Amino acid sequence: MSQHMPMRAPEFTPLSESAGTGLIDVLLAMSVIIAAALTAFHLTVSTVATGAANERLSAARRVIRKAMTDLERRTFDEVFLAFNDNPMDDPEGPSSAPGAETFYEAVRSAENDELIIRRVDGASQTSNRAGLFRVVVEFPTASDGSLSETRTDFLKGFPSDLNRNGHSADPHLGVADVDLLPMRLRVVWEGSAGPESLELARVFSRR
């Protein structure tokens, strides 16, 4: 008659309380490390985005200064004739002047990494190009393109008696008729959250 030895249940050594606590500490430490890494990554991305936005703003300021310098090189009459939206009255002949809308770009020099601002020909509002800045020049004009003292929407904050005749009611004036020429210069560029702009207002005086 065979004898069967009783089977013993396998023995498991339970984790000690200290061992369980150690594992939890490790997991908590890993969570802290991961959270810190994610925070550092977020800060790095935010810093890079802020740096790029600041660089675009700095470039836009240089663009608007350069555009204003281009206007200031002109005589009083030429400022209006060269930078309005009528290409037929350009001082040097039809379509010879920049007009009411021009484009500039900001690029880094390959030699010394200096930021260079230069005008771009052939660009348009729909040009998808990094570093492109659209410059718009506006005057208080009527629907026919003549200067108008009755453009109250535009002239808010400006002197409105453009020909200095004592009243501000002339709806149609040629540039030869006026002594004051208010204008707005606006630069528009694509920011990280959509279009951004800067505006500069100026009154040119014939004398």
C-alpha positions as a Python dict, from the first residue, in 0.01 Angstrom:
ca = {
    (1, 'M'): (0, 0, 0),
    (2, 'S'): (155, 317, -112),
    (3, 'Q'): (183, 609, 118),
    (4, 'H'): (124, 961, 4),
    (5, 'M'): (317, 1241, 162),
    (6, 'P'): (92, 1534, 245),
    (7, 'M'): (150, 1832, 7),
    (8, 'R'): (263, 2148, 169),
    (9, 'A'): (127, 2479, 49),
    (10, 'P'): (395, 2701, -105),
    (11, 'E'): (524, 2960, 127),
    (12, 'F'): (521, 3330, 27),
    (13, 'T'): (724, 3581, 208),
    (14, 'P'): (516, 3895, 243),
    (15, 'L'): (678, 4228, 170),
    (16, 'S'): (775, 4399, 483),
    (17, 'E'): (614, 4729, 569),
    (18, 'S'): (943, 4907, 507),
    (19, 'A'): (980, 4750, 161),
    (20, 'G'): (632, 4867, 58),
    (21, 'T'): (707, 5217, 178),
    (22, 'G'): (1029, 5218, -23),
    (23, 'L'): (847, 5127, -344),
    (24, 'I'): (594, 5403, -291),
    (25, 'D'): (877, 5649, -230),
    (26, 'V'): (1040, 5546, -558),
    (27, 'L'): (713, 5590, -750),
    (28, 'L'): (653, 5928, -590),
    (29, 'A'): (1007, 6037, -672),
    (30, 'M'): (961, 5930, -1035),
    (31, 'S'): (635, 6127, -1052),
    (32, 'V'): (812, 6436, -921),
    (33, 'I'): (1093, 6394, -1175),
    (34, 'I'): (845, 6354, -1463),
    (35, 'A'): (643, 6656, -1349),
    (36, 'A'): (961, 6863, -1319),
    (37, 'A'): (1071, 6756, -1667),
    (38, 'L'): (732, 6850, -1816),
    (39, 'T'): (742, 7187, -1639),
    (40, 'A'): (1093, 7253, -1768),
    (41, 'F'): (982, 7159, -2121),
    (42, 'H'): (682, 7393, -2097),
    (43, 'L'): (902, 7677, -1970),
    (44, 'T'): (1151, 7617, -2252),
    (45, 'V'): (878, 7623, -2518),
    (46, 'S'): (723, 7936, -2364),
    (47, 'T'): (1063, 8107, -2351),
    (48, 'V'): (1132, 8022, -2715),
    (49, 'A'): (787, 8149, -2820),
    (50, 'T'): (831, 8471, -2620),
    (51, 'G'): (1175, 8524, -2768),
    (52, 'A'): (1041, 8482, -3122),
    (53, 'A'): (751, 8721, -3052),
    (54, 'N'): (988, 8983, -2911),
    (55, 'E'): (1213, 8950, -3214),
    (56, 'R'): (919, 9002, -3451),
    (57, 'L'): (807, 9308, -3254),
    (58, 'S'): (1160, 9450, -3264),
    (59, 'A'): (1174, 9389, -3639),
    (60, 'A'): (832, 9556, -3685),
    (61, 'R'): (958, 9867, -3506),
    (62, 'R'): (1254, 9883, -3740),
    (63, 'V'): (1027, 9832, -4040),
    (64, 'I'): (798, 10120, -3941),
    (65, 'R'): (1100, 10348, -3883),
    (66, 'K'): (1243, 10258, -4224),
    (67, 'A'): (908, 10317, -4394),
    (68, 'M'): (875, 10657, -4226),
    (69, 'T'): (1228, 10746, -4335),
    (70, 'D'): (1129, 10664, -4695),
    (71, 'L'): (835, 10906, -4665),
    (72, 'E'): (1046, 11181, -4510),
    (73, 'R'): (1283, 11177, -4809),
    (74, 'R'): (1000, 11306, -5028),
    (75, 'T'): (878, 11662, -5072),
    (76, 'F'): (543, 11757, -4919),
    (77, 'D'): (344, 11698, -5239),
    (78, 'E'): (533, 11378, -5321),
    (79, 'V'): (445, 11219, -4988),
    (80, 'F'): (80, 11205, -5091),
    (81, 'L'): (136, 11136, -5461),
    (82, 'A'): (388, 10857, -5406),
    (83, 'F'): (212, 10679, -5119),
    (84, 'N'): (-158, 10701, -5200),
    (85, 'D'): (-345, 10416, -5368),
    (86, 'N'): (-363, 10581, -5712),
    (87, 'P'): (-70, 10461, -5928),
    (88, 'M'): (-156, 10708, -6206),
    (89, 'D'): (-43, 11019, -6013),
    (90, 'D'): (298, 10888, -5906),
    (91, 'P'): (559, 11167, -5925),
    (92, 'E'): (792, 10985, -6166),
    (93, 'G'): (515, 10844, -6385),
    (94, 'P'): (241, 10580, -6353),
    (95, 'S'): (319, 10294, -6113),
    (96, 'S'): (667, 10429, -6039),
    (97, 'A'): (619, 10487, -5665),
    (98, 'P'): (570, 10246, -5372),
    (99, 'G'): (199, 10323, -5332),
    (100, 'A'): (-22, 10277, -5028),
    (101, 'E'): (93, 9922, -4959),
    (102, 'T'): (450, 9794, -4946),
    (103, 'F'): (618, 9488, -4800),
    (104, 'Y'): (938, 9445, -4605),
    (105, 'E'): (1115, 9141, -4468),
    (106, 'A'): (1347, 9088, -4175),
    (107, 'V'): (1632, 8846, -4242),
    (108, 'R'): (1949, 8753, -4060),
    (109, 'S'): (2281, 8829, -4225),
    (110, 'A'): (2478, 8515, -4304),
    (111, 'E'): (2799, 8697, -4213),
    (112, 'N'): (2729, 8834, -3866),
    (113, 'D'): (2368, 8731, -3784),
    (114, 'E'): (2264, 9097, -3789),
    (115, 'L'): (1894, 9163, -3856),
    (116, 'I'): (1848, 9326, -4198),
    (117, 'I'): (1527, 9506, -4305),
    (118, 'R'): (1469, 9525, -4680),
    (119, 'R'): (1181, 9599, -4912),
    (120, 'V'): (1023, 9310, -5101),
    (121, 'D'): (879, 9359, -5450),
    (122, 'G'): (603, 9136, -5580),
    (123, 'A'): (467, 9030, -5241),
    (124, 'S'): (98, 9044, -5157),
    (125, 'Q'): (-135, 9022, -4861),
    (126, 'T'): (-165, 8648, -4913),
    (127, 'S'): (209, 8583, -4927),
    (128, 'N'): (285, 8306, -4678),
    (129, 'R'): (637, 8405, -4589),
    (130, 'A'): (809, 8410, -4253),
    (131, 'G'): (945, 8749, -4154),
    (132, 'L'): (720, 8940, -4397),
    (133, 'F'): (578, 9276, -4285),
    (134, 'R'): (299, 9460, -4467),
    (135, 'V'): (315, 9840, -4450),
    (136, 'V'): (0, 10043, -4519),
    (137, 'V'): (-5, 10423, -4561),
    (138, 'E'): (-338, 10599, -4509),
    (139, 'F'): (-450, 10958, -4573),
    (140, 'P'): (-789, 11128, -4509),
    (141, 'T'): (-921, 11072, -4861),
    (142, 'A'): (-1268, 11083, -5011),
    (143, 'S'): (-1407, 10805, -5229),
    (144, 'D'): (-1258, 10970, -5540),
    (145, 'G'): (-908, 10973, -5387),
    (146, 'S'): (-895, 11346, -5313),
    (147, 'L'): (-805, 11475, -4968),
    (148, 'S'): (-1104, 11553, -4750),
    (149, 'E'): (-1155, 11765, -4439),
    (150, 'T'): (-1482, 11582, -4370),
    (151, 'R'): (-1326, 11243, -4297),
    (152, 'T'): (-1401, 11282, -3928),
    (153, 'D'): (-1343, 10911, -3863),
    (154, 'F'): (-984, 10942, -3983),
    (155, 'L'): (-914, 11294, -3857),
    (156, 'K'): (-995, 11230, -3491),
    (157, 'G'): (-690, 11359, -3305),
    (158, 'F'): (-558, 11537, -3617),
    (159, 'P'): (-597, 11900, -3727),
    (160, 'S'): (-883, 11898, -3978),
    (161, 'D'): (-841, 12240, -4142),
    (162, 'L'): (-600, 12104, -4401),
    (163, 'N'): (-586, 12417, -4619),
    (164, 'R'): (-588, 12656, -4319),
    (165, 'N'): (-876, 12866, -4448),
    (166, 'G'): (-1050, 12886, -4113),
    (167, 'H'): (-1301, 12603, -4147),
    (168, 'S'): (-1299, 12225, -4190),
    (169, 'A'): (-1574, 12160, -4442),
    (170, 'D'): (-1396, 12105, -4774),
    (171, 'P'): (-1482, 11753, -4894),
    (172, 'H'): (-1246, 11745, -5193),
    (173, 'L'): (-898, 11898, -5199),
    (174, 'G'): (-594, 11836, -5414),
    (175, 'V'): (-255, 11801, -5251),
    (176, 'A'): (-158, 12141, -5396),
    (177, 'D'): (-448, 12297, -5201),
    (178, 'V'): (-344, 12182, -4853),
    (179, 'D'): (-81, 12294, -4605),
    (180, 'L'): (-127, 12004, -4363),
    (181, 'L'): (-115, 11636, -4452),
    (182, 'P'): (-218, 11392, -4178),
    (183, 'M'): (-124, 11030, -4234),
    (184, 'R'): (-116, 10696, -4057),
    (185, 'L'): (152, 10438, -4113),
    (186, 'R'): (64, 10085, -4008),
    (187, 'V'): (278, 9771, -4016),
    (188, 'V'): (108, 9432, -3996),
    (189, 'W'): (270, 9093, -3946),
    (190, 'E'): (172, 8740, -3851),
    (191, 'G'): (224, 8673, -3481),
    (192, 'S'): (206, 8343, -3298),
    (193, 'A'): (-162, 8399, -3212),
    (194, 'G'): (-268, 8577, -3532),
    (195, 'P'): (-211, 8914, -3704),
    (196, 'E'): (-40, 9188, -3502),
    (197, 'S'): (19, 9552, -3590),
    (198, 'L'): (191, 9876, -3498),
    (199, 'E'): (70, 10221, -3600),
    (200, 'L'): (246, 10556, -3628),
    (201, 'A'): (58, 10884, -3683),
    (202, 'R'): (218, 11194, -3834),
    (203, 'V'): (119, 11534, -3972),
    (204, 'F'): (335, 11672, -4252),
    (205, 'S'): (339, 12050, -4288),
    (206, 'R'): (415, 12241, -4605),
    (207, 'R'): (583, 12515, -4404),
}
